[in-house]
Short mmCIF file of N, CA and C in Angstrom, two decimals:
data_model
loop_
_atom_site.label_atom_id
_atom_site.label_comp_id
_atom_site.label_asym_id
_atom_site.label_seq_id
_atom_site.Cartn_x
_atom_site.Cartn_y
_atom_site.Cartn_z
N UNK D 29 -34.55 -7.51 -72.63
CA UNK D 29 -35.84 -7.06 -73.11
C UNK D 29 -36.41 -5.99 -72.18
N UNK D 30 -36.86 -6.34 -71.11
CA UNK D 30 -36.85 -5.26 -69.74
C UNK D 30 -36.16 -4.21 -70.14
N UNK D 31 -35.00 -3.90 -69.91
CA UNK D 31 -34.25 -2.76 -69.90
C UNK D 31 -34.36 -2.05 -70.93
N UNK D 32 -34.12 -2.84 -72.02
CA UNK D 32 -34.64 -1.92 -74.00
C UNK D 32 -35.73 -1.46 -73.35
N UNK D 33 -37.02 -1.83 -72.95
CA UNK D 33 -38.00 -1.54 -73.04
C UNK D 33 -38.23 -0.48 -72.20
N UNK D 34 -37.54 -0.36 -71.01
CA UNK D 34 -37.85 0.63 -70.41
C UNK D 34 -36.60 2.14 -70.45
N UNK D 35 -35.74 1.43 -71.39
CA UNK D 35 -34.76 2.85 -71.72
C UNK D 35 -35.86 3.99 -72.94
N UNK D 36 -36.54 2.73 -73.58
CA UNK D 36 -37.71 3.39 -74.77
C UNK D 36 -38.16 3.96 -74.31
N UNK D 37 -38.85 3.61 -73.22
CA UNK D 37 -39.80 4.85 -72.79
C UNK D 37 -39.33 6.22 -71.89
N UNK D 38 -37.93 6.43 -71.21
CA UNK D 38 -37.53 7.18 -70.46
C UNK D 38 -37.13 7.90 -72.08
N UNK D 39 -36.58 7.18 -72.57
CA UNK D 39 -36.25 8.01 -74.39
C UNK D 39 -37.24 8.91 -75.09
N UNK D 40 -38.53 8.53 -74.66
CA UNK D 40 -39.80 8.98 -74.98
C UNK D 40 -40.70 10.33 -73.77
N UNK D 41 -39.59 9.99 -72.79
CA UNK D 41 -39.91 10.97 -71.72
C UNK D 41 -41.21 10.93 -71.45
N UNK D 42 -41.86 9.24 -70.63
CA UNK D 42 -42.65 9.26 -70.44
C UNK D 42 -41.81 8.25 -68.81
N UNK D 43 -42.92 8.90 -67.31
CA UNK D 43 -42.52 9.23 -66.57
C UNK D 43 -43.00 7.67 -65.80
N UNK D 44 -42.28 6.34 -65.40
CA UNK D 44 -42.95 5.65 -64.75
C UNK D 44 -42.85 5.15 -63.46
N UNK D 45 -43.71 4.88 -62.59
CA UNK D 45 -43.89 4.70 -61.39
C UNK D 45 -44.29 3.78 -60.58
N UNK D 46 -43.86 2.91 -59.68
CA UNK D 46 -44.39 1.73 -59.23
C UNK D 46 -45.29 1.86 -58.43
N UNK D 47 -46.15 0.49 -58.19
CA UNK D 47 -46.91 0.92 -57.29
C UNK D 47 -47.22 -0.53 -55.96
N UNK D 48 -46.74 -0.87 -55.14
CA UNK D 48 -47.09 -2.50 -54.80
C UNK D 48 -47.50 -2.17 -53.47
N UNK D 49 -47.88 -3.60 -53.08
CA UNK D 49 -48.70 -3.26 -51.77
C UNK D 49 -47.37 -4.24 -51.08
N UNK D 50 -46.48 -4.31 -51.60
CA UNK D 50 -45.39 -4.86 -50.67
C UNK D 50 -44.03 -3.62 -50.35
N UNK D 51 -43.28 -3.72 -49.36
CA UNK D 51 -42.28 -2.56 -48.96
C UNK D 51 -41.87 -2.10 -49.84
N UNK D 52 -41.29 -1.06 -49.60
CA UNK D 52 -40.88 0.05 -50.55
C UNK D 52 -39.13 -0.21 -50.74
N UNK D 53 -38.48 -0.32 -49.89
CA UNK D 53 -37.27 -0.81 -49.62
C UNK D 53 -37.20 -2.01 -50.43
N UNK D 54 -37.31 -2.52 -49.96
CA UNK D 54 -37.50 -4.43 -50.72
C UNK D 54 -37.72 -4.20 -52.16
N UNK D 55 -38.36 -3.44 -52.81
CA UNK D 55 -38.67 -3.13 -54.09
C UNK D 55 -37.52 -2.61 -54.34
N UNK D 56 -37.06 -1.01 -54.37
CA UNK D 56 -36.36 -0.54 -54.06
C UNK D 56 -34.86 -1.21 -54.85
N UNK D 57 -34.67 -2.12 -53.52
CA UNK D 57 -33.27 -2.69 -53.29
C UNK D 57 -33.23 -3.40 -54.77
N UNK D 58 -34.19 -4.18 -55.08
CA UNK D 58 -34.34 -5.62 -56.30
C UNK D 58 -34.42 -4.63 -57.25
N UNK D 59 -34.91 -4.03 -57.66
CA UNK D 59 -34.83 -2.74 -58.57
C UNK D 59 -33.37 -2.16 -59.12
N UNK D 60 -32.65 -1.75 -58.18
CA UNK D 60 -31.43 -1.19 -57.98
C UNK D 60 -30.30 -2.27 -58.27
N UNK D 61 -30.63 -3.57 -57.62
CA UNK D 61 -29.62 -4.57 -58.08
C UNK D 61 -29.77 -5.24 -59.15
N UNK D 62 -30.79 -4.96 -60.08
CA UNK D 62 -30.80 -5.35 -61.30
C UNK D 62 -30.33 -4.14 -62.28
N UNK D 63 -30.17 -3.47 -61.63
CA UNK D 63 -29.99 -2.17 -62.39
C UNK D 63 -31.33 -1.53 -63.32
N UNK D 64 -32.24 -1.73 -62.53
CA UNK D 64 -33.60 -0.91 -63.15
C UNK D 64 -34.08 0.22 -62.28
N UNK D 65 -33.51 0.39 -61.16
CA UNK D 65 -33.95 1.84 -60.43
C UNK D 65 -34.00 3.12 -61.39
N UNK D 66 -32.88 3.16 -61.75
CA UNK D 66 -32.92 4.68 -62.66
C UNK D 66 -34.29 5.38 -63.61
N UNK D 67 -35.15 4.02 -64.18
CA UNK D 67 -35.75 4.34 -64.99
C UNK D 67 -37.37 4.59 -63.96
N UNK D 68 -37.41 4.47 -62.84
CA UNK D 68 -38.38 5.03 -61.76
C UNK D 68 -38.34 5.94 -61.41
N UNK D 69 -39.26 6.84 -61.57
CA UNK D 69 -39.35 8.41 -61.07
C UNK D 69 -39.64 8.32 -59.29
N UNK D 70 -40.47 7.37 -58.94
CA UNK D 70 -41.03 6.63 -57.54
C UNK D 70 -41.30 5.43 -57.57
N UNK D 71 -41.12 5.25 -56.29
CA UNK D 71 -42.15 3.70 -55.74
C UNK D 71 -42.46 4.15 -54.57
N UNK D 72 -44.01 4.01 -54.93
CA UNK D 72 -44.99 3.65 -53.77
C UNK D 72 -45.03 2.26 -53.09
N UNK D 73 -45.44 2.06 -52.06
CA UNK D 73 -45.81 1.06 -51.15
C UNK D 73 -46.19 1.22 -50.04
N UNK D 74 -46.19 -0.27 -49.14
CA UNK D 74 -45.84 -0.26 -47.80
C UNK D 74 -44.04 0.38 -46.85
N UNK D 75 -44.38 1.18 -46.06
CA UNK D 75 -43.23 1.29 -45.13
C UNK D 75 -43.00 0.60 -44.03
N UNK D 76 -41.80 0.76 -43.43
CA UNK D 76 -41.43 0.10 -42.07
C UNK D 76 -41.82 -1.18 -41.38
N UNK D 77 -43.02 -0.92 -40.47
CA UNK D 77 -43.52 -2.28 -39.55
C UNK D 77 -45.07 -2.47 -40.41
N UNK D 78 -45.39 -1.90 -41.52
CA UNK D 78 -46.43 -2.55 -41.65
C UNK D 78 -47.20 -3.72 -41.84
N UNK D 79 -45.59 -5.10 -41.69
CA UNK D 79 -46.64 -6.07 -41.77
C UNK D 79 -46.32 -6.54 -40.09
N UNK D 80 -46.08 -6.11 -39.59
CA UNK D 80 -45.91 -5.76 -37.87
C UNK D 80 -44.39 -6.23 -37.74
N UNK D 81 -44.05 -6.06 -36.34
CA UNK D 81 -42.80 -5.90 -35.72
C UNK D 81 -42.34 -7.51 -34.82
N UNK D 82 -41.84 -8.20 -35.63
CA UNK D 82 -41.53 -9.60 -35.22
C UNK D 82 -39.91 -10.28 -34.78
N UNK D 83 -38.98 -9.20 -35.23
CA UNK D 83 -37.54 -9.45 -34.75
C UNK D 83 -37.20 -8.51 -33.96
N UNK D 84 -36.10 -8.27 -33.19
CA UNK D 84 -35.73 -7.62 -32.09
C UNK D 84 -35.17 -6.37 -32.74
N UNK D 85 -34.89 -6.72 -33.95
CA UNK D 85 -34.55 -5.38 -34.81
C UNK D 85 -35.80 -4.57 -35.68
N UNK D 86 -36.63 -5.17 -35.71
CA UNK D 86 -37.92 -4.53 -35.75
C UNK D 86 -38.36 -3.55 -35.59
N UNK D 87 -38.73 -4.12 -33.85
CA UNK D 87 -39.00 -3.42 -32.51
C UNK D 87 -38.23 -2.54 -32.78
N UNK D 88 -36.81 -2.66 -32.45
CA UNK D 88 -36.20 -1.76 -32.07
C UNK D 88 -35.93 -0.18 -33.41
N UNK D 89 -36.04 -0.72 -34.57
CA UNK D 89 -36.12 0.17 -35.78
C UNK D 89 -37.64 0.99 -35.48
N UNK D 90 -38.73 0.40 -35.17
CA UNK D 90 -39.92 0.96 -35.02
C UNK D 90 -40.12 2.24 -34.13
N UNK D 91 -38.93 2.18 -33.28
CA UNK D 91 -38.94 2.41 -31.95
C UNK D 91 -37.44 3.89 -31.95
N UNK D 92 -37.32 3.71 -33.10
CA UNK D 92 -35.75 4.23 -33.41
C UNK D 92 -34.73 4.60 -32.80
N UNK D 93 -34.63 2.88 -32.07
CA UNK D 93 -33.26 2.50 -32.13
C UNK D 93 -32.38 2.12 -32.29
N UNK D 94 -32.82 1.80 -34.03
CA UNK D 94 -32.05 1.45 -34.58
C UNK D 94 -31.63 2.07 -36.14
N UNK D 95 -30.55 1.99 -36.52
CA UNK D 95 -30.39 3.02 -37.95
C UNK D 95 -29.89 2.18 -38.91
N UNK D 96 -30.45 2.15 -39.94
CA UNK D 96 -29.94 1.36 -41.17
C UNK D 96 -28.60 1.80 -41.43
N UNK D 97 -27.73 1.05 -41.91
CA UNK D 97 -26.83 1.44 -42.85
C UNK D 97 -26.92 2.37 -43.97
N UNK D 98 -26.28 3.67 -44.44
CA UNK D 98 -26.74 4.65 -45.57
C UNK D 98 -27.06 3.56 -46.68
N UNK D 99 -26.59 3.07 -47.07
CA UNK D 99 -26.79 2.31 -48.61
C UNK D 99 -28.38 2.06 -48.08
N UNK D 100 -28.53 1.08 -47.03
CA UNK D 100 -29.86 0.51 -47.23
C UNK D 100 -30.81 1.89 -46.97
N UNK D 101 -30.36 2.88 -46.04
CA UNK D 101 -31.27 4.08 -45.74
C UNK D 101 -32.11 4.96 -46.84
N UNK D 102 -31.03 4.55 -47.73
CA UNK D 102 -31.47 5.50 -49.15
C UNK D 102 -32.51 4.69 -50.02
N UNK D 103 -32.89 3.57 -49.82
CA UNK D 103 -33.68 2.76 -50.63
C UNK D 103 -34.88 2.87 -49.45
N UNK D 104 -35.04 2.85 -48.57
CA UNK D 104 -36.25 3.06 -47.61
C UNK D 104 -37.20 3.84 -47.94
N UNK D 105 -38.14 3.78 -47.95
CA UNK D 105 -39.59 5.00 -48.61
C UNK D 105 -39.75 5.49 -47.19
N UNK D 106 -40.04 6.77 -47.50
CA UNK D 106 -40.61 7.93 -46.19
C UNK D 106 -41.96 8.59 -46.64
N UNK D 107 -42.25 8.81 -46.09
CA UNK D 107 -43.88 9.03 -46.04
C UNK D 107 -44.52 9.52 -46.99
N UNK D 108 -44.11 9.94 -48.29
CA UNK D 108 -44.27 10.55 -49.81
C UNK D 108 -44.44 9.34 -50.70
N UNK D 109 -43.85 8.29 -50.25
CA UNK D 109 -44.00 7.24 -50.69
C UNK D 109 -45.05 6.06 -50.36
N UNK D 110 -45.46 6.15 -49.08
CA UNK D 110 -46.98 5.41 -48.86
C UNK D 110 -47.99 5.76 -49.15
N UNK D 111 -49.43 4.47 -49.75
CA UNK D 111 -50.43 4.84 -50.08
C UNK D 111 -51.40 3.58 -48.85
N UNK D 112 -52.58 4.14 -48.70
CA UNK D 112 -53.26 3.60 -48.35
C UNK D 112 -55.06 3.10 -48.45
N UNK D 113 -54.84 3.52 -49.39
CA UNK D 113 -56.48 3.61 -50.49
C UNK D 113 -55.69 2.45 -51.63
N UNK D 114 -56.94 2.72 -52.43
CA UNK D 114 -56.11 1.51 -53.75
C UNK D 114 -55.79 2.33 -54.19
N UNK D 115 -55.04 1.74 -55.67
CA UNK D 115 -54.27 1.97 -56.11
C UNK D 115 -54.71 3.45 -56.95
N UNK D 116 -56.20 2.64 -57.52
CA UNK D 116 -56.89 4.12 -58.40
C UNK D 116 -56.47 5.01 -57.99
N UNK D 117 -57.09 5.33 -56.90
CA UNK D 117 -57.25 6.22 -55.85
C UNK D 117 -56.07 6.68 -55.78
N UNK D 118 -54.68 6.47 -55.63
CA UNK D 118 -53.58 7.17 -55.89
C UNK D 118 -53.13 7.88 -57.05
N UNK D 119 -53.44 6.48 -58.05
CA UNK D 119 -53.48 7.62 -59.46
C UNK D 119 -54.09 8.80 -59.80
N UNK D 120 -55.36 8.60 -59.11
CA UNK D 120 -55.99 9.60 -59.29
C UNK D 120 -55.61 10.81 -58.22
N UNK D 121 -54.53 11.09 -57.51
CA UNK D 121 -54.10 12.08 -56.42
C UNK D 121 -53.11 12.26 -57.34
N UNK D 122 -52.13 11.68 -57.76
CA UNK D 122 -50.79 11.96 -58.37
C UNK D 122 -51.74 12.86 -60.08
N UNK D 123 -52.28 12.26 -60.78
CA UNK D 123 -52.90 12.96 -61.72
C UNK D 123 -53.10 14.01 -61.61
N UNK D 124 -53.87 14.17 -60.24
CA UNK D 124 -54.49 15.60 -60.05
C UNK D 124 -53.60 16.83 -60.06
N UNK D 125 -52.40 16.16 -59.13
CA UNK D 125 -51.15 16.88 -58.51
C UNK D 125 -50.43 17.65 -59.37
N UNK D 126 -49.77 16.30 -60.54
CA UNK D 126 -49.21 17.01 -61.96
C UNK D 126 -49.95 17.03 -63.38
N UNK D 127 -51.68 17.32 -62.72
CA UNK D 127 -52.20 18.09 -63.44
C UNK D 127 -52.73 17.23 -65.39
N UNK D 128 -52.59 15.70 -65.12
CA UNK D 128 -52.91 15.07 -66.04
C UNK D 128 -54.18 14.96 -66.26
N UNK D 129 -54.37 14.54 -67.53
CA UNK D 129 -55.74 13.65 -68.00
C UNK D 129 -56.02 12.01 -68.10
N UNK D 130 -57.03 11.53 -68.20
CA UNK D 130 -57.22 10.45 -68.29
C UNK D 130 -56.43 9.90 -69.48
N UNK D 131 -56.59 10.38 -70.88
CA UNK D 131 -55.99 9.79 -71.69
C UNK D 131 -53.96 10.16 -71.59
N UNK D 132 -53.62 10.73 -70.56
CA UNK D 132 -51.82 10.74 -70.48
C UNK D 132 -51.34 9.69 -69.18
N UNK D 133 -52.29 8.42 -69.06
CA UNK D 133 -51.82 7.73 -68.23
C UNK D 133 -52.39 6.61 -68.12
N UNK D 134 -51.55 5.14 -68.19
CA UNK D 134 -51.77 4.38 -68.17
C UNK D 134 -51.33 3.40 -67.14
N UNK D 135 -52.47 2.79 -66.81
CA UNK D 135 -51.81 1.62 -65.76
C UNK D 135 -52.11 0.54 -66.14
N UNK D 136 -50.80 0.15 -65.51
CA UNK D 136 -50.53 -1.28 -65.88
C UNK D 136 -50.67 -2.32 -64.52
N UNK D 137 -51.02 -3.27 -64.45
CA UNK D 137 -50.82 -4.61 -63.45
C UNK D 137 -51.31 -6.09 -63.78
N UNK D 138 -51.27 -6.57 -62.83
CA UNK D 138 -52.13 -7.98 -63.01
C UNK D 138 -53.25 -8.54 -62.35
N UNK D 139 -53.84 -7.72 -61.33
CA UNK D 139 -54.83 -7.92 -60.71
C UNK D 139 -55.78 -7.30 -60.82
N UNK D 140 -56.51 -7.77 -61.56
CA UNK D 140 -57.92 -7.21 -61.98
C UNK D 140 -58.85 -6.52 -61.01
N UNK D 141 -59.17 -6.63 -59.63
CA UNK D 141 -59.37 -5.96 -58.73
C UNK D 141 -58.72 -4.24 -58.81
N UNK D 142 -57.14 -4.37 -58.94
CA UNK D 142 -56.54 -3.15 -58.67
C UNK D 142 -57.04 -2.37 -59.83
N UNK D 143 -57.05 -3.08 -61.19
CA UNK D 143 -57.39 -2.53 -62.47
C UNK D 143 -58.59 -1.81 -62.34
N UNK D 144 -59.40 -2.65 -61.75
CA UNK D 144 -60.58 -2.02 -61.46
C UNK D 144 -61.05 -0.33 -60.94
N UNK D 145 -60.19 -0.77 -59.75
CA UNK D 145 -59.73 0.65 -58.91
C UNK D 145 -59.53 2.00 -60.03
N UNK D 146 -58.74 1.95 -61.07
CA UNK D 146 -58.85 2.99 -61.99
C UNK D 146 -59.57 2.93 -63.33
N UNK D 147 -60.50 1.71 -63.45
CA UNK D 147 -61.01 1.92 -64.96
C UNK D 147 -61.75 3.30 -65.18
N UNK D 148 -61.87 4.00 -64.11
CA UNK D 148 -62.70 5.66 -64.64
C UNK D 148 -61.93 6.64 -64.15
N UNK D 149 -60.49 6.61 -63.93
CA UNK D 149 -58.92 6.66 -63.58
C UNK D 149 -58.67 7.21 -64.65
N UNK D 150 -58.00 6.74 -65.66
CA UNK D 150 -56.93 7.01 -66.33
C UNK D 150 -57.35 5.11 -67.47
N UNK D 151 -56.73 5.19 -68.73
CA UNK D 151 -55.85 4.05 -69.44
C UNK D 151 -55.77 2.76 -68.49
N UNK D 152 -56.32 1.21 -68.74
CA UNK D 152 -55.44 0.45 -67.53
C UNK D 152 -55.34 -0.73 -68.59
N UNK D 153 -53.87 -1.52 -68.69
CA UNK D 153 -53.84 -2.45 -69.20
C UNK D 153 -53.45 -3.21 -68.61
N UNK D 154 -54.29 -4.65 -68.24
CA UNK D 154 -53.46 -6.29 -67.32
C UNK D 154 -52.80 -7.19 -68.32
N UNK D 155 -51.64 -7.56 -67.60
CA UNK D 155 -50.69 -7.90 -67.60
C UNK D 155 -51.35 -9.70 -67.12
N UNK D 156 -51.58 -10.62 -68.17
CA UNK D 156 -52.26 -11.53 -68.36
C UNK D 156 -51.44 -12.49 -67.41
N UNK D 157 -50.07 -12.74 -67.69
CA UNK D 157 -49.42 -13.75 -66.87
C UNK D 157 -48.40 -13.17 -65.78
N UNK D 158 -48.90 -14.36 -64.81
CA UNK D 158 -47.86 -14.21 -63.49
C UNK D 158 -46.37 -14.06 -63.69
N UNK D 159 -45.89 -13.65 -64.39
CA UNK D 159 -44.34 -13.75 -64.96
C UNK D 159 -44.02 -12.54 -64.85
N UNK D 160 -44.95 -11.58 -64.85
CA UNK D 160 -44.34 -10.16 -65.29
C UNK D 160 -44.76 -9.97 -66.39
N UNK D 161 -44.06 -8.76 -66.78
CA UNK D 161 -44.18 -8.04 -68.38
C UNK D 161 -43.18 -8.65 -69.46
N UNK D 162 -43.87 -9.38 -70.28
CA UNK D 162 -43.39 -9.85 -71.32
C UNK D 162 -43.56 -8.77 -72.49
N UNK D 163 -42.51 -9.43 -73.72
CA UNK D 163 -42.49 -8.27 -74.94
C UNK D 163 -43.67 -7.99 -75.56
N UNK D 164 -44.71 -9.07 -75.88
CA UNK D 164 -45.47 -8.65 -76.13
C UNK D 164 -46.96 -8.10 -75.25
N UNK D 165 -46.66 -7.48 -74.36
CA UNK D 165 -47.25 -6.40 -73.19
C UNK D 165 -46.34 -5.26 -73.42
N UNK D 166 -45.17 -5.11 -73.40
CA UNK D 166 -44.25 -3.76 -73.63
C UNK D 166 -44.95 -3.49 -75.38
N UNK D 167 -45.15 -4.40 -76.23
CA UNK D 167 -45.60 -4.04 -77.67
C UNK D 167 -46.92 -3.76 -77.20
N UNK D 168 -47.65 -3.75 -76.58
CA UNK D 168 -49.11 -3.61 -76.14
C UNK D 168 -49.28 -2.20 -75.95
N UNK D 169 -48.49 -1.81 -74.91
CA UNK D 169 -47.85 -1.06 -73.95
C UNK D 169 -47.79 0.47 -75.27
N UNK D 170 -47.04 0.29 -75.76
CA UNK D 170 -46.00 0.89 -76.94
C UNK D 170 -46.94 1.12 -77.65
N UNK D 171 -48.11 0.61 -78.11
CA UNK D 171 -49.13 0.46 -79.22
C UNK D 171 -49.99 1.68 -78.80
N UNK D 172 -50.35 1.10 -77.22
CA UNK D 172 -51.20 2.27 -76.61
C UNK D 172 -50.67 3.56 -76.70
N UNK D 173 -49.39 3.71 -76.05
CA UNK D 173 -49.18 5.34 -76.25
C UNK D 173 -48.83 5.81 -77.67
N UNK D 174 -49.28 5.11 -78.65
CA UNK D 174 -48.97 5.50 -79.90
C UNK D 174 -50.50 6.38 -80.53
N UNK D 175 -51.46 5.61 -79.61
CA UNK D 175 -52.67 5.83 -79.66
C UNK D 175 -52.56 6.79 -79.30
N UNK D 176 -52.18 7.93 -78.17
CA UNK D 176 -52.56 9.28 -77.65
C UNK D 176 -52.64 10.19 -78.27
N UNK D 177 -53.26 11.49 -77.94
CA UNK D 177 -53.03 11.94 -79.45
C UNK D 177 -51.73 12.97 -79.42
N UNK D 178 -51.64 13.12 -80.42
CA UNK D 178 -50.37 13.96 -81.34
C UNK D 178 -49.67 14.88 -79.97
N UNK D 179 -50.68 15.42 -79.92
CA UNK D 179 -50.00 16.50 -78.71
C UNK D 179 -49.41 16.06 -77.80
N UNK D 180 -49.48 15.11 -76.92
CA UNK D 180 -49.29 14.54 -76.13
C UNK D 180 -47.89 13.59 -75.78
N UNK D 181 -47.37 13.21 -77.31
CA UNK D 181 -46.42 12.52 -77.77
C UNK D 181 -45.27 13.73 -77.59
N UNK D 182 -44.47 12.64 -77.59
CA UNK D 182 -42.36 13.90 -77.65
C UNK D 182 -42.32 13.45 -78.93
N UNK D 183 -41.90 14.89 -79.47
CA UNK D 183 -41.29 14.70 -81.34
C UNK D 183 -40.25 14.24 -81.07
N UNK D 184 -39.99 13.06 -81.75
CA UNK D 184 -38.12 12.48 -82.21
C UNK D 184 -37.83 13.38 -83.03
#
């Protein structure tokens, strides 16, 4: 269901992006081993020691002396990839950047707080249960950008 759902929308050439307040790597990696990276243009997050430096490899990565392995290096976020405001507040930098409107973007989550952050943002729809995105949120989802108008849509 996941994957249909999100091949639909890369099919639709509509551009999506994560956003968590947990590592970027760690996302990243679980992403990639499910085989859902491809359909991410980015992920934002936390980098490196931000929830501080507690193993000896830590330290020593913090400190750089230490080097990931390439596989894991390439899933690591570098500084294009951290945010530190909420979330709005990013949408609303990335919007600005590639030049969108409120009605060509929608966010999605589950914490009504973050939702908050962009209700004068952009589109925001929560994601009711702790489970993730179920089908009928991707039909939610799907409904909304059906709503945009004409222009805005890719002709099949």
């Amino acid at each position: 269901m996941l994957m249909t759902s999100l091949q639909k929308l890369k099919d639709q050439d509509i551009e999506i992006m994560i956003c968590t307040k947990g590592l970027v790597g760690t996302c990243r990696k679980i992403l990639q081993d499910c085989g859902l990276l491809v359909f991410f243009s980015h992920v934002f997050g936390n980098l490196g020691d931000c929830y501080g430096c507690f193993l000896d490899y830590d330290v020593q990565s913090s400190q750089g002396q230490w080097t990931p392995p390439p596989e894991a290096a390439a899933l690591l976020g570098t500084a294009d990839c951290s945010f530190t405001a909420s979330k709005g507040a990013l949408i609303s930098d990335i919007m600005q950047r590639k030049g969108l409107s409120m009605v060509e973007v929608i966010f999605v989550d589950d914490d009504p707080r973050e939702l908050q952050s962009a209700t004068q943002v952009c589109s925001t729809y929560q994601v009711k249960e702790t489970t993730g995105l179920s089908q009928p949120d991707f039909d939610r989802i799907f409904q909304l950008l059906e709503e945009l108008p004409h222009t805005m849509r890719k002709e099949s």
